Each structure stands twice: as C-alpha cells, then as structure tokens.
PDB file of C-alpha atoms in Angstrom:
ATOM      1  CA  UNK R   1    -143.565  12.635  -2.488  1.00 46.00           C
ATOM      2  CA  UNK R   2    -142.999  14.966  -5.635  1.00 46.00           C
ATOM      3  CA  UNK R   3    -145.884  16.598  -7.695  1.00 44.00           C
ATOM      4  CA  UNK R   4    -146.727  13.520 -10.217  1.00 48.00           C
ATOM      5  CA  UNK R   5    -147.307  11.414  -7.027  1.00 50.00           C
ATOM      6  CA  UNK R   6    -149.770  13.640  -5.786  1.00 47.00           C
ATOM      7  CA  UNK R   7    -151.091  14.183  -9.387  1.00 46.00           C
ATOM      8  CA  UNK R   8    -151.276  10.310  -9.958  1.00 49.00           C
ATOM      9  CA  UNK R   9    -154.444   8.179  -8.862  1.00 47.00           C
ATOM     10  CA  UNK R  10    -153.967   7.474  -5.370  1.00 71.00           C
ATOM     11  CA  UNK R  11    -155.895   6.597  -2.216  1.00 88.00           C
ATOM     12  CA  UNK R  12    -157.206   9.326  -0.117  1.00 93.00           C
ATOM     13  CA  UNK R  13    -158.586   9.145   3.272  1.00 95.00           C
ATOM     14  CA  UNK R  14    -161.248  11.250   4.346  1.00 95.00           C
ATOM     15  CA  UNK R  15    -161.442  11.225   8.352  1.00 96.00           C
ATOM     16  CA  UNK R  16    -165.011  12.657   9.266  1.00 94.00           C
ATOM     17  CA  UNK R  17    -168.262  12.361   7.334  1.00 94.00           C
ATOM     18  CA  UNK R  18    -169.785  15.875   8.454  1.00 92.00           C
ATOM     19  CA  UNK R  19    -170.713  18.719   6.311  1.00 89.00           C
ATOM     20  CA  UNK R  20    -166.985  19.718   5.454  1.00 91.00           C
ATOM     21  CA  UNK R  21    -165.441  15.796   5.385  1.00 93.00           C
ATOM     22  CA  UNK R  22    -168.471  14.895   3.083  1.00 93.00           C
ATOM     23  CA  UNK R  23    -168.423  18.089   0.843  1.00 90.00           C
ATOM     24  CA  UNK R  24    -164.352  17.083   0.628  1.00 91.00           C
ATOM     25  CA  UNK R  25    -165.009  13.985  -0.281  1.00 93.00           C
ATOM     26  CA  UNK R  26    -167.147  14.564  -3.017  1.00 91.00           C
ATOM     27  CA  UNK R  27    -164.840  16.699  -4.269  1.00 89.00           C
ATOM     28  CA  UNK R  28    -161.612  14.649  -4.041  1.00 90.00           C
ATOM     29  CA  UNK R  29    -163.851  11.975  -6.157  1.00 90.00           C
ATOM     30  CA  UNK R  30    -164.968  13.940  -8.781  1.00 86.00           C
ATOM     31  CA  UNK R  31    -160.937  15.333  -9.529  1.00 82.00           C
ATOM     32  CA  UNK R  32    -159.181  12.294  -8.373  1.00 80.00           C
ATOM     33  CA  UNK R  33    -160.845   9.180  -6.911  1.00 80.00           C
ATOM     34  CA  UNK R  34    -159.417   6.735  -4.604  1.00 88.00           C
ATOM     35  CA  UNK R  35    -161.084   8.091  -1.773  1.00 94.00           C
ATOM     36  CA  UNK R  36    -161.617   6.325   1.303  1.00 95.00           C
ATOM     37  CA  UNK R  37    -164.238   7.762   3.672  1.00 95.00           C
ATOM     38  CA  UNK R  38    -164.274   7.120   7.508  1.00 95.00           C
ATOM     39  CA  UNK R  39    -166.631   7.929  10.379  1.00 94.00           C
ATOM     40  CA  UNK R  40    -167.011   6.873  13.301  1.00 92.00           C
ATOM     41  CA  UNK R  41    -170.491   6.198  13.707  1.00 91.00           C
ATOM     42  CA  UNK R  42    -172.304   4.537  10.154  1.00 93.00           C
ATOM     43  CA  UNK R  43    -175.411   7.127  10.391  1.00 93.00           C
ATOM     44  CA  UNK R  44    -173.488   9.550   8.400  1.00 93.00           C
ATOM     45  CA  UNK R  45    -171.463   7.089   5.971  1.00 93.00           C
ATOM     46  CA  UNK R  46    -175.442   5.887   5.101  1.00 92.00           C
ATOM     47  CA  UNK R  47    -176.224   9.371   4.568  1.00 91.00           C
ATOM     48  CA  UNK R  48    -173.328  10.092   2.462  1.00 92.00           C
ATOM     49  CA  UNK R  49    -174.678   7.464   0.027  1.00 88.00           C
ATOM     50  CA  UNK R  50    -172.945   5.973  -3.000  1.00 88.00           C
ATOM     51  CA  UNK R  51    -170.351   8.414  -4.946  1.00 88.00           C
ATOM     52  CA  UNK R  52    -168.844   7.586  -7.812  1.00 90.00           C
ATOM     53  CA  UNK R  53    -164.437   8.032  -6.479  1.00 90.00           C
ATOM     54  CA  UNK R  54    -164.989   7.045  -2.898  1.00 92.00           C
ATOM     55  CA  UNK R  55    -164.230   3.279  -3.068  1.00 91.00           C
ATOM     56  CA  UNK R  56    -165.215   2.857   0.811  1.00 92.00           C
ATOM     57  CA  UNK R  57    -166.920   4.220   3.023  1.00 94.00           C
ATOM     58  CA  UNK R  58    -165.929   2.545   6.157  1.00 94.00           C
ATOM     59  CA  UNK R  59    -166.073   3.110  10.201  1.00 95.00           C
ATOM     60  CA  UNK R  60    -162.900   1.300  10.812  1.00 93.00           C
ATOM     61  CA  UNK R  61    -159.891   4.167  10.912  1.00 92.00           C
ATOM     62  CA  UNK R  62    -157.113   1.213   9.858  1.00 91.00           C
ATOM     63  CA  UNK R  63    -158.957   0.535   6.707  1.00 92.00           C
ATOM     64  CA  UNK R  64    -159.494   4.182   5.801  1.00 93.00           C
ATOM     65  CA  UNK R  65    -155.839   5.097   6.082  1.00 92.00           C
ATOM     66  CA  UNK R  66    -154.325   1.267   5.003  1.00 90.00           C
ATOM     67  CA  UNK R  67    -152.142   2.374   1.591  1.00 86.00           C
ATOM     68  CA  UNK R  68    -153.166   5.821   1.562  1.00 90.00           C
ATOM     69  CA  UNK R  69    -151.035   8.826   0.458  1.00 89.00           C
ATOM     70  CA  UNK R  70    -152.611  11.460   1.818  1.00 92.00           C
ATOM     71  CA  UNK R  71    -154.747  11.584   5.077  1.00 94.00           C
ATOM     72  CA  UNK R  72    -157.145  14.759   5.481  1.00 95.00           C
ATOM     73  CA  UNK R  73    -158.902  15.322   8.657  1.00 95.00           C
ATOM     74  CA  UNK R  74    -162.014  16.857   8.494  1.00 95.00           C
ATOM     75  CA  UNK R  75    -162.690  16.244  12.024  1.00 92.00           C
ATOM     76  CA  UNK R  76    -164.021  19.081  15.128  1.00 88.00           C
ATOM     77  CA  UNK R  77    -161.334  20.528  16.474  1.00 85.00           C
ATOM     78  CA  UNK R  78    -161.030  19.036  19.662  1.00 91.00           C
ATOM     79  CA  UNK R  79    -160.774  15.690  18.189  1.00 92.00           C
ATOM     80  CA  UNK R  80    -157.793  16.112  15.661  1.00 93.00           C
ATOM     81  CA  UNK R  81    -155.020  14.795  18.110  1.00 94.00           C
ATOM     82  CA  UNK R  82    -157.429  11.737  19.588  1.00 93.00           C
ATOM     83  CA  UNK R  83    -157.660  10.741  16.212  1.00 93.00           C
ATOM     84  CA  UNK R  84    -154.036  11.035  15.368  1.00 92.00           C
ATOM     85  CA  UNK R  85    -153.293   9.173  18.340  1.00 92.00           C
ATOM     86  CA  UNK R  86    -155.787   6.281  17.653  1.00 89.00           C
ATOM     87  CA  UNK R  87    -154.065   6.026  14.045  1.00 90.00           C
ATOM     88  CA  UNK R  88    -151.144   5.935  15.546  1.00 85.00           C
ATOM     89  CA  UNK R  89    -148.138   3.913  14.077  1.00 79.00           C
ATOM     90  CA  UNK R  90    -150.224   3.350  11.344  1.00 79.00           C
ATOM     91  CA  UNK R  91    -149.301   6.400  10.234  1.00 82.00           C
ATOM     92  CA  UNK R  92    -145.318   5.595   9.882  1.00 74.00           C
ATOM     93  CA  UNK R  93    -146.234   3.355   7.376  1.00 70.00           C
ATOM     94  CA  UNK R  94    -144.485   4.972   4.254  1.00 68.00           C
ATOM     95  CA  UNK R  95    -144.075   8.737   2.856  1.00 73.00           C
ATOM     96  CA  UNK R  96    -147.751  10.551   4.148  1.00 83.00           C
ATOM     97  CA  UNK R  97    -149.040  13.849   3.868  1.00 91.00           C
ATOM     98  CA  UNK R  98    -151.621  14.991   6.397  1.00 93.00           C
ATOM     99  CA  UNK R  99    -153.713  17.352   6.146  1.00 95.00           C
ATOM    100  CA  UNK R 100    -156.065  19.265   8.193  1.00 95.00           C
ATOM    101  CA  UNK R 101    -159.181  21.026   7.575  1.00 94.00           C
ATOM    102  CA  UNK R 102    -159.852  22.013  11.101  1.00 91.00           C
ATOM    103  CA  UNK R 103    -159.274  26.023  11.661  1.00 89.00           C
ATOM    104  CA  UNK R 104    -158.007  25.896  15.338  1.00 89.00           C
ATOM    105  CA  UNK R 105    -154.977  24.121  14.818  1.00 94.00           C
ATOM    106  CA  UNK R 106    -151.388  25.287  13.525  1.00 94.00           C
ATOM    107  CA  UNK R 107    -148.895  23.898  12.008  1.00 96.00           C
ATOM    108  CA  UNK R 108    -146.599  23.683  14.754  1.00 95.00           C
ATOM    109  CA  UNK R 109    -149.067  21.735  17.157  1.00 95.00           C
ATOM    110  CA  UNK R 110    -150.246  19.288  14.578  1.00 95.00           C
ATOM    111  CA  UNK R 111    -146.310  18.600  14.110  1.00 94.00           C
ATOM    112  CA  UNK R 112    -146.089  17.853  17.879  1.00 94.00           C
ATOM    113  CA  UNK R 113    -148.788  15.972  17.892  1.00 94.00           C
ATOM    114  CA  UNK R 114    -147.617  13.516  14.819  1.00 92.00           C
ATOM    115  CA  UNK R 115    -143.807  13.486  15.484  1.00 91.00           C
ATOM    116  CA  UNK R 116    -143.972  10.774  17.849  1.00 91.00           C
ATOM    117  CA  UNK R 117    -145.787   8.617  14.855  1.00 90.00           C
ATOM    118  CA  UNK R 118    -144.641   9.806  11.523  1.00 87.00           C
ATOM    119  CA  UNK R 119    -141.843  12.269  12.064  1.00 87.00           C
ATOM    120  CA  UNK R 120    -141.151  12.644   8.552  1.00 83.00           C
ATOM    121  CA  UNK R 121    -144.531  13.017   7.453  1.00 85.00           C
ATOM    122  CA  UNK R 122    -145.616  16.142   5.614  1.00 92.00           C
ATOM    123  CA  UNK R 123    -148.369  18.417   6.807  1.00 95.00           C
ATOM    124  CA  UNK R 124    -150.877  21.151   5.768  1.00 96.00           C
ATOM    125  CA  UNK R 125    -153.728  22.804   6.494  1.00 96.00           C
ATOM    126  CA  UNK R 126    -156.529  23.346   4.203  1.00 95.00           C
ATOM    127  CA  UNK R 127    -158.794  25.674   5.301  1.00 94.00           C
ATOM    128  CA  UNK R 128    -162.286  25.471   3.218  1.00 93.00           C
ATOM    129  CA  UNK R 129    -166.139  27.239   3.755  1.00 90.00           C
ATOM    130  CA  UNK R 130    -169.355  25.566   3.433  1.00 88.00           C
ATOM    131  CA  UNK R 131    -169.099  26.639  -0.294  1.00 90.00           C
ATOM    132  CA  UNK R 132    -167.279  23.096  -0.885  1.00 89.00           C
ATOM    133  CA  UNK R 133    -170.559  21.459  -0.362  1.00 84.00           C
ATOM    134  CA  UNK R 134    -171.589  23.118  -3.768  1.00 87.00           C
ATOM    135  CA  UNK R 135    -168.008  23.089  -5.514  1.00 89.00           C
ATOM    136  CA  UNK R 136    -167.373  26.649  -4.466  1.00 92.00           C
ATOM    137  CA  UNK R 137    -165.133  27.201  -1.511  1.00 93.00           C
ATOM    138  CA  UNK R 138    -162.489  29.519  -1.688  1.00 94.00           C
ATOM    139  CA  UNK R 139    -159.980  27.040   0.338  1.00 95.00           C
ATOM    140  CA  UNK R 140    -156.631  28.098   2.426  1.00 96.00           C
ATOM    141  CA  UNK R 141    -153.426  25.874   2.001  1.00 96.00           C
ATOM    142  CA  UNK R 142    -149.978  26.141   3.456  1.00 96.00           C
ATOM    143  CA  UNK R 143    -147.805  23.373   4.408  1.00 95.00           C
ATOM    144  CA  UNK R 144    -145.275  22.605   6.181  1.00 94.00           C
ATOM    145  CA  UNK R 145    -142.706  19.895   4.399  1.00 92.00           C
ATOM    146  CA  UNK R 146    -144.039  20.552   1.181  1.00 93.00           C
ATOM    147  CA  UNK R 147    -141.996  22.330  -1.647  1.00 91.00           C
ATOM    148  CA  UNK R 148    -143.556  25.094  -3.908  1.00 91.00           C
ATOM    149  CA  UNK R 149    -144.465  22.125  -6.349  1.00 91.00           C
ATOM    150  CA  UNK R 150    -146.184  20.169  -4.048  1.00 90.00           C
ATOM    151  CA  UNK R 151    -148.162  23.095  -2.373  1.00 91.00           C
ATOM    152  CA  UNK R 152    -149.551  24.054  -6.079  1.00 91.00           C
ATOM    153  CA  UNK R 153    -150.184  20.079  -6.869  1.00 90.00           C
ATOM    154  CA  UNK R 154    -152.254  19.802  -3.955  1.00 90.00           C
ATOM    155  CA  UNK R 155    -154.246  22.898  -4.966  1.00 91.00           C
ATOM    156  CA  UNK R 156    -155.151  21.121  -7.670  1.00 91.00           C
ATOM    157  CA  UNK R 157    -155.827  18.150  -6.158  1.00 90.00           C
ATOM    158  CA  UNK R 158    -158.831  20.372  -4.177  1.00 91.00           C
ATOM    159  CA  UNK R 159    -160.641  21.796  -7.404  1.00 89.00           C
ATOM    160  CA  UNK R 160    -163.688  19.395  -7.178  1.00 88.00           C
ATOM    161  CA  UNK R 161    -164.065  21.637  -3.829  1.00 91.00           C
ATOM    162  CA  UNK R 162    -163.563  25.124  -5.393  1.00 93.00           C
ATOM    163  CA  UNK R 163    -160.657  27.285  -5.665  1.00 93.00           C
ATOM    164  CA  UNK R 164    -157.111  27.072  -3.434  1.00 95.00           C
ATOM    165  CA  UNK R 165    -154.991  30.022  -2.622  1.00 96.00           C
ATOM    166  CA  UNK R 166    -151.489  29.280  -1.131  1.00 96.00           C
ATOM    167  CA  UNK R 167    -151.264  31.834   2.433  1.00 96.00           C
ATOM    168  CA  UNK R 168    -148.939  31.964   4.958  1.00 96.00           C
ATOM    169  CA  UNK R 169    -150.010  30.931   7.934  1.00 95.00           C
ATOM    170  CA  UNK R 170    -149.612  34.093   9.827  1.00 95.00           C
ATOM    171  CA  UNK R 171    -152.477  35.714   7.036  1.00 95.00           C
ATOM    172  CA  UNK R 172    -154.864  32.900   7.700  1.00 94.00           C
ATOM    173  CA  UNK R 173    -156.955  34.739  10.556  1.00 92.00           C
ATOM    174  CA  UNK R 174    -157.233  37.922   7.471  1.00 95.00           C
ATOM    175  CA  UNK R 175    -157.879  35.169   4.904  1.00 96.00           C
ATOM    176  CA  UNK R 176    -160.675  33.232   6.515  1.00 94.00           C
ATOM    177  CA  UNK R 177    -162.041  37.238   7.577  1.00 94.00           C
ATOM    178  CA  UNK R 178    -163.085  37.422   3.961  1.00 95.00           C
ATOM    179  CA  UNK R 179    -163.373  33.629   2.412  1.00 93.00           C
ATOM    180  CA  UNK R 180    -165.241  31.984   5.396  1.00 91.00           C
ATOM    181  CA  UNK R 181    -166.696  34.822   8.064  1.00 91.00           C
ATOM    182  CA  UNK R 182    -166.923  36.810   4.763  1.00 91.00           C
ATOM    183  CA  UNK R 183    -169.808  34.323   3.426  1.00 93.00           C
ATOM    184  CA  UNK R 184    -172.137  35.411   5.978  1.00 93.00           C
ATOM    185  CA  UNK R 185    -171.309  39.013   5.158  1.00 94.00           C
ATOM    186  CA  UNK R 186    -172.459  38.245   1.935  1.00 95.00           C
ATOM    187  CA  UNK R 187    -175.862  36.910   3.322  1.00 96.00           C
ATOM    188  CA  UNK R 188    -176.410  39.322   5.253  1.00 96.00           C
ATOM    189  CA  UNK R 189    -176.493  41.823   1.959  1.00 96.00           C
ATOM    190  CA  UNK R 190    -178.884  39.309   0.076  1.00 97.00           C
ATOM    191  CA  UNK R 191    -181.012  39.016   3.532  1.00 98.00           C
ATOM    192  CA  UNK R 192    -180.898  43.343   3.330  1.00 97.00           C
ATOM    193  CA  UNK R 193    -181.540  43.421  -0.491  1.00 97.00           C
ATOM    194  CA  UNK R 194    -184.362  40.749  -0.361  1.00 98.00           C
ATOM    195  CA  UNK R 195    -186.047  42.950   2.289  1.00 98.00           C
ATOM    196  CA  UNK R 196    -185.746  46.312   0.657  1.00 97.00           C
ATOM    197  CA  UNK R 197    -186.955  44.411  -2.873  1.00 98.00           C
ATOM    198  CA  UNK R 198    -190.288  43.180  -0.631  1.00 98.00           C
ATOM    199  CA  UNK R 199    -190.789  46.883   0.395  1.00 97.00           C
ATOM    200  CA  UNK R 200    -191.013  47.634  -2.786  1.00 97.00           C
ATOM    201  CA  UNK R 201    -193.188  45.319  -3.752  1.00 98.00           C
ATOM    202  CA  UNK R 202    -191.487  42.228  -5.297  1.00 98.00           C
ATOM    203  CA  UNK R 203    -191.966  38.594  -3.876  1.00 98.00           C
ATOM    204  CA  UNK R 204    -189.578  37.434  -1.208  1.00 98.00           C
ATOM    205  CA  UNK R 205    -188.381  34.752  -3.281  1.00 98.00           C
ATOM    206  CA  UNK R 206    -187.767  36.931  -6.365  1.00 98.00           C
ATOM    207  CA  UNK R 207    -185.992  39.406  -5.100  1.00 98.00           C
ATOM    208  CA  UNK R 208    -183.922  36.672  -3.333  1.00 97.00           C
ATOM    209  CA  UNK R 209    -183.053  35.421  -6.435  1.00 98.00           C
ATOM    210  CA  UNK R 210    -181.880  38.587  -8.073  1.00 98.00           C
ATOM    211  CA  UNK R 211    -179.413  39.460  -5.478  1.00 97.00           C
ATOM    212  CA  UNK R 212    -178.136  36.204  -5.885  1.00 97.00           C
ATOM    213  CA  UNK R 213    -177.831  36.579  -9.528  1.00 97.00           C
ATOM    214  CA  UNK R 214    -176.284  40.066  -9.503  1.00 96.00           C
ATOM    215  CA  UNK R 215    -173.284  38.579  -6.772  1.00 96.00           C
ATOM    216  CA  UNK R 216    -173.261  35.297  -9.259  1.00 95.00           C
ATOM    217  CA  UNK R 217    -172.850  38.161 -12.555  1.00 96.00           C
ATOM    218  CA  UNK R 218    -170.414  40.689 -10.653  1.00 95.00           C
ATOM    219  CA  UNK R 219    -168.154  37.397  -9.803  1.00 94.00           C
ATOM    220  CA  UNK R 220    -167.816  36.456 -13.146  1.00 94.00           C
ATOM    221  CA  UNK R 221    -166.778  39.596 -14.399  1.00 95.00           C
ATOM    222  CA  UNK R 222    -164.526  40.345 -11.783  1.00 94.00           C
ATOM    223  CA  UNK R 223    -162.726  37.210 -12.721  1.00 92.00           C
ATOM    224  CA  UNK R 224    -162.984  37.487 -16.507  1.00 94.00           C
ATOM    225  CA  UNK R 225    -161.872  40.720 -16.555  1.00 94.00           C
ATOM    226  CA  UNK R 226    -159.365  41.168 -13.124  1.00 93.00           C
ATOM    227  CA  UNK R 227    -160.752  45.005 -13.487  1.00 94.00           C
ATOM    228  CA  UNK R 228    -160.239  46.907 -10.180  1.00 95.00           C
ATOM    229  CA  UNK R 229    -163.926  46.815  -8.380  1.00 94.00           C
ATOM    230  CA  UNK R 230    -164.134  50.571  -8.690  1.00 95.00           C
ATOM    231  CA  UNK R 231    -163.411  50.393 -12.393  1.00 95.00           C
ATOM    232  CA  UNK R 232    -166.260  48.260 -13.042  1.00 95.00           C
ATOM    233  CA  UNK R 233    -168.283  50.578 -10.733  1.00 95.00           C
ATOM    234  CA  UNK R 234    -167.882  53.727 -12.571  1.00 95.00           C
ATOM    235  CA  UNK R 235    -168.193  51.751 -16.000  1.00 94.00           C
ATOM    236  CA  UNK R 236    -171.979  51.287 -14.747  1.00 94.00           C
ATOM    237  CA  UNK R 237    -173.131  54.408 -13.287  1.00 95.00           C
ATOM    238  CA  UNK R 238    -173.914  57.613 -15.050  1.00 94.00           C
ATOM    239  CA  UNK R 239    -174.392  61.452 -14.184  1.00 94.00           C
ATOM    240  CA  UNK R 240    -177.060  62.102 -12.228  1.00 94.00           C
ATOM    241  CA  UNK R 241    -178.218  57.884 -12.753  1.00 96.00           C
ATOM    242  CA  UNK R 242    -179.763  55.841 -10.063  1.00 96.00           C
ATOM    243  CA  UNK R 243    -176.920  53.565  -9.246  1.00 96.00           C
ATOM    244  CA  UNK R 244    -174.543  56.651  -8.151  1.00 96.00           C
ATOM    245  CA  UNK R 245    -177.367  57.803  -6.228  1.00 96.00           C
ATOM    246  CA  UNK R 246    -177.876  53.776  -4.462  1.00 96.00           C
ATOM    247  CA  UNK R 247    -174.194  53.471  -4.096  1.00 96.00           C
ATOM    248  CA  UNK R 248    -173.656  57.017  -2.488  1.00 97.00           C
ATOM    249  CA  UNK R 249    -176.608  56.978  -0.199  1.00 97.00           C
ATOM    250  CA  UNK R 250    -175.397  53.432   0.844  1.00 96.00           C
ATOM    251  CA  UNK R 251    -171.709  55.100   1.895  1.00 97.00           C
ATOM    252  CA  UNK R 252    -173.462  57.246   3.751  1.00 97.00           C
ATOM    253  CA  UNK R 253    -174.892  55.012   5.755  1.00 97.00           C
ATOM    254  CA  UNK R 254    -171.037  53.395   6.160  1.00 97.00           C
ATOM    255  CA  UNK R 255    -171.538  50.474   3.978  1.00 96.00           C
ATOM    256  CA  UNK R 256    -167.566  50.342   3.314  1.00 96.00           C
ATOM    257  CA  UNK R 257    -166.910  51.201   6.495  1.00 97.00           C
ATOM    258  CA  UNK R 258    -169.455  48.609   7.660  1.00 96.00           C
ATOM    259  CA  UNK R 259    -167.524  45.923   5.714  1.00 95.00           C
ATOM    260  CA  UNK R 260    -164.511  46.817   6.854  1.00 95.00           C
ATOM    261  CA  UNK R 261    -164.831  46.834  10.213  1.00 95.00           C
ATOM    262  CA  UNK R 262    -166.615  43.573  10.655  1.00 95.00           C
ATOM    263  CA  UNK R 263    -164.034  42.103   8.300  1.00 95.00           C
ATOM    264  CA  UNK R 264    -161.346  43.614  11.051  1.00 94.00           C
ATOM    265  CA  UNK R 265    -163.304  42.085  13.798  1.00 94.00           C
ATOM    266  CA  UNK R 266    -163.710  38.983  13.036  1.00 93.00           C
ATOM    267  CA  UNK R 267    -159.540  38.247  13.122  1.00 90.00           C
ATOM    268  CA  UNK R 268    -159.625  39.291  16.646  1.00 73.00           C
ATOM    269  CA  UNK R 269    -159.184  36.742  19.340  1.00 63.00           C
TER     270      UNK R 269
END
C-alpha cells in the first residue's frame, strides 16, 4: 500500500467504542471518512451517536473489517490478540495495515500474534492521550512494514485526533513520560495554581480558567515561534519583577527537579 492509498478515501475500521476508539473515530471522520465502527456490545455504538464519516456503526467484527484498508484496534490490552484471533482469516483478505492503539503491546508480539492470519500485513502502533477526545492528542507512531512515506501518510491520516510524531519504539516508554503521564503533570499544576489563586482570593473557577489560558497562550507561542523555553522566559521577566521572584522561589522548592523526576519515574517498570 503506497502513500496515495492511504491518502485516498478508504474504509477504516475502528475496533472498540471506548473513550480512545470513539475519540479515534471521530477523528478519522472528520480527516478522512469511511469509517466503520465496531463494539461488541451496542450500549456504546448508541452512545457514540450519529457522526458525519463513520458509515456504520456495527457489533458484528466481519462487517467492520469487510473491504477495509486499515484496521485500528482501540481495544484494552488484554483483548488485542482475542480479537485478532476472532477476525481471523478475515484478515488475509488483501494488502492490510493494522494498527494498534493499545500501550502494552510491541511490535514484535502483535507480529506473532497476526502472522498466522495475514503474514504480510503491515503493522503500527499509535499511541494517543485522552487529548484525542478534544482533537488534541499528541499521538506516537512507528511501524513495522511501513516505509518512511507511509509512516508520514498515516500521520496525516490521524490529524482529526491531534498531532503525530514518528518514535522508535525503544523511546516510546520516554515519549508517553511526557505526551500521556505528562497530561496529568500538567493538571496537577492547574489543580496547584487554582488553589494558590483561591488563597488569594479569586473564585475557584476563575482562577481555573486562567491557568488554563496561560498553558493554552505559552503553547501557542512555543509553536509559533520554536524559541527555546528559557528564551521566552527571560523575554518576560525583569530585574527585580515578580515573575523572577515566582519562578525562583518555585526552583527552590524543586519545581524542575520535581518535573523531572516524576517524568523519569513514570518509564520505569
């Protein structure tokens, strides 16, 4: 399958209508349509409602996959290979790429588990947040199969989800540190910054809101300008001004070696 296939309209099947399978779904639709949507039970395919892309919503796996070019499975962990296996031959049926959004599994086991069915099939792993639910995931992609064109066609293929970086797989567990495990880092600084706000006498909810802004206004120049962080820091504080003093009593208290470490942490086994 070369790049204009997986540019071209073609059918997608979504296997798992949870948060992640849904919010991939959605996306898929809005950037390329043809997407097929299957769960096992029809309480979530009701909740998942009527999107304009996903031509079926369906809890019959043969359907889902029937014709389609790319298979993602969005599915817990511990059910990727019972799924695989229930597809089955099913999955022989022409060129395939499958792909998996579940973070436990590598490359090399979801190759042993779909030799036996479609041993030239192409794989990957796409590794999103809960961000996709909103259009902003920072998503992790390698592939195994695939050449460079295909790795950056699928990329695009995920924009309705948010943005795709192309990692090995032996960076993943440092990758998902910051773009996944890193989202609740971020929380917990709004959580901090909401509560210091309230002792100081704003509402809850506004000072909520203003952290959320200031992360929402430092991304966007960060990414209109590509500055260095600390660039942008000392283009904002003056002598003997507030934010030094903020920013040097927080690095006393180890904020950057707060970060770090928890960042560190969370790769370990």
């Amino acid at each position: 399958m070369n790049q204009e296939e997986i540019k071209q309209h073609t059918a997608i099947a979504v296997l798992g209508a949870g948060n992640i399978g849904s919010a991939m779904a959605r996306g898929l639709a809005s950037t390329q349509g043809g997407v097929r949507l299957y769960n096992r039970s029809a309480g979530r395919l009701e909740a998942f409602g009527e999107t304009p892309g996903v031509e079926l919503r369906t809890t019959d796996l043969k359907k889902a996959i029937d014709g389609a070019s790319i298979i993602v499975l969005c599915v817990e962990g511990e059910a990727v290979e019972p799924v695989i296996k229930q597809m089955g031959k099913e999955l022989g049926h022409g060129r395939r790429i499958a792909v998996s959004c579940a973070a436990a599994h590598k490359l090399d086991q979801l190759e042993t588990w779909l030799k036996p069915y479609a041993p030239k099939a192409k794989i990957a792993r796409v590794l999103p947040n809960i961000a996709a639910a909103t259009g902003h995931s920072a998503n992790l992609i390698c592939s195994r199969g695939l050449n460079a064109d295909e790795e950056r066609a699928l990329c695009r293929l995920f924009e309705g989800t948010g943005r795709s970086f192309i990692v090995a797989e032996n960076l993943f567990g440092a990758a998902m540190a910051i773009s996944s495990c890193g989202i609740a880092n971020v929380l917990r600084y709004v959580r901090a910054a909401t509560e210091a706000g309230v002792e100081l006498g704003l509402s809850s909810e506004l000072a909520k809101e203003l952290a959320t802004a200031s992360l929402e206004g430092t991304a966007s120049i960060i990414n209109h300008t590509n500055a260095h962080p600390e660039a942008l820091i000392d283009s904002v504080t003056t002598p003997g001004g507030l934010t030094i003093r903020g920013i040097n009593a927080m690095e006393a208290c180890g904020f950057s070696a707060a970060v770090t470490a928890g960042i560190k942490a969370a790769t370990k086994k």
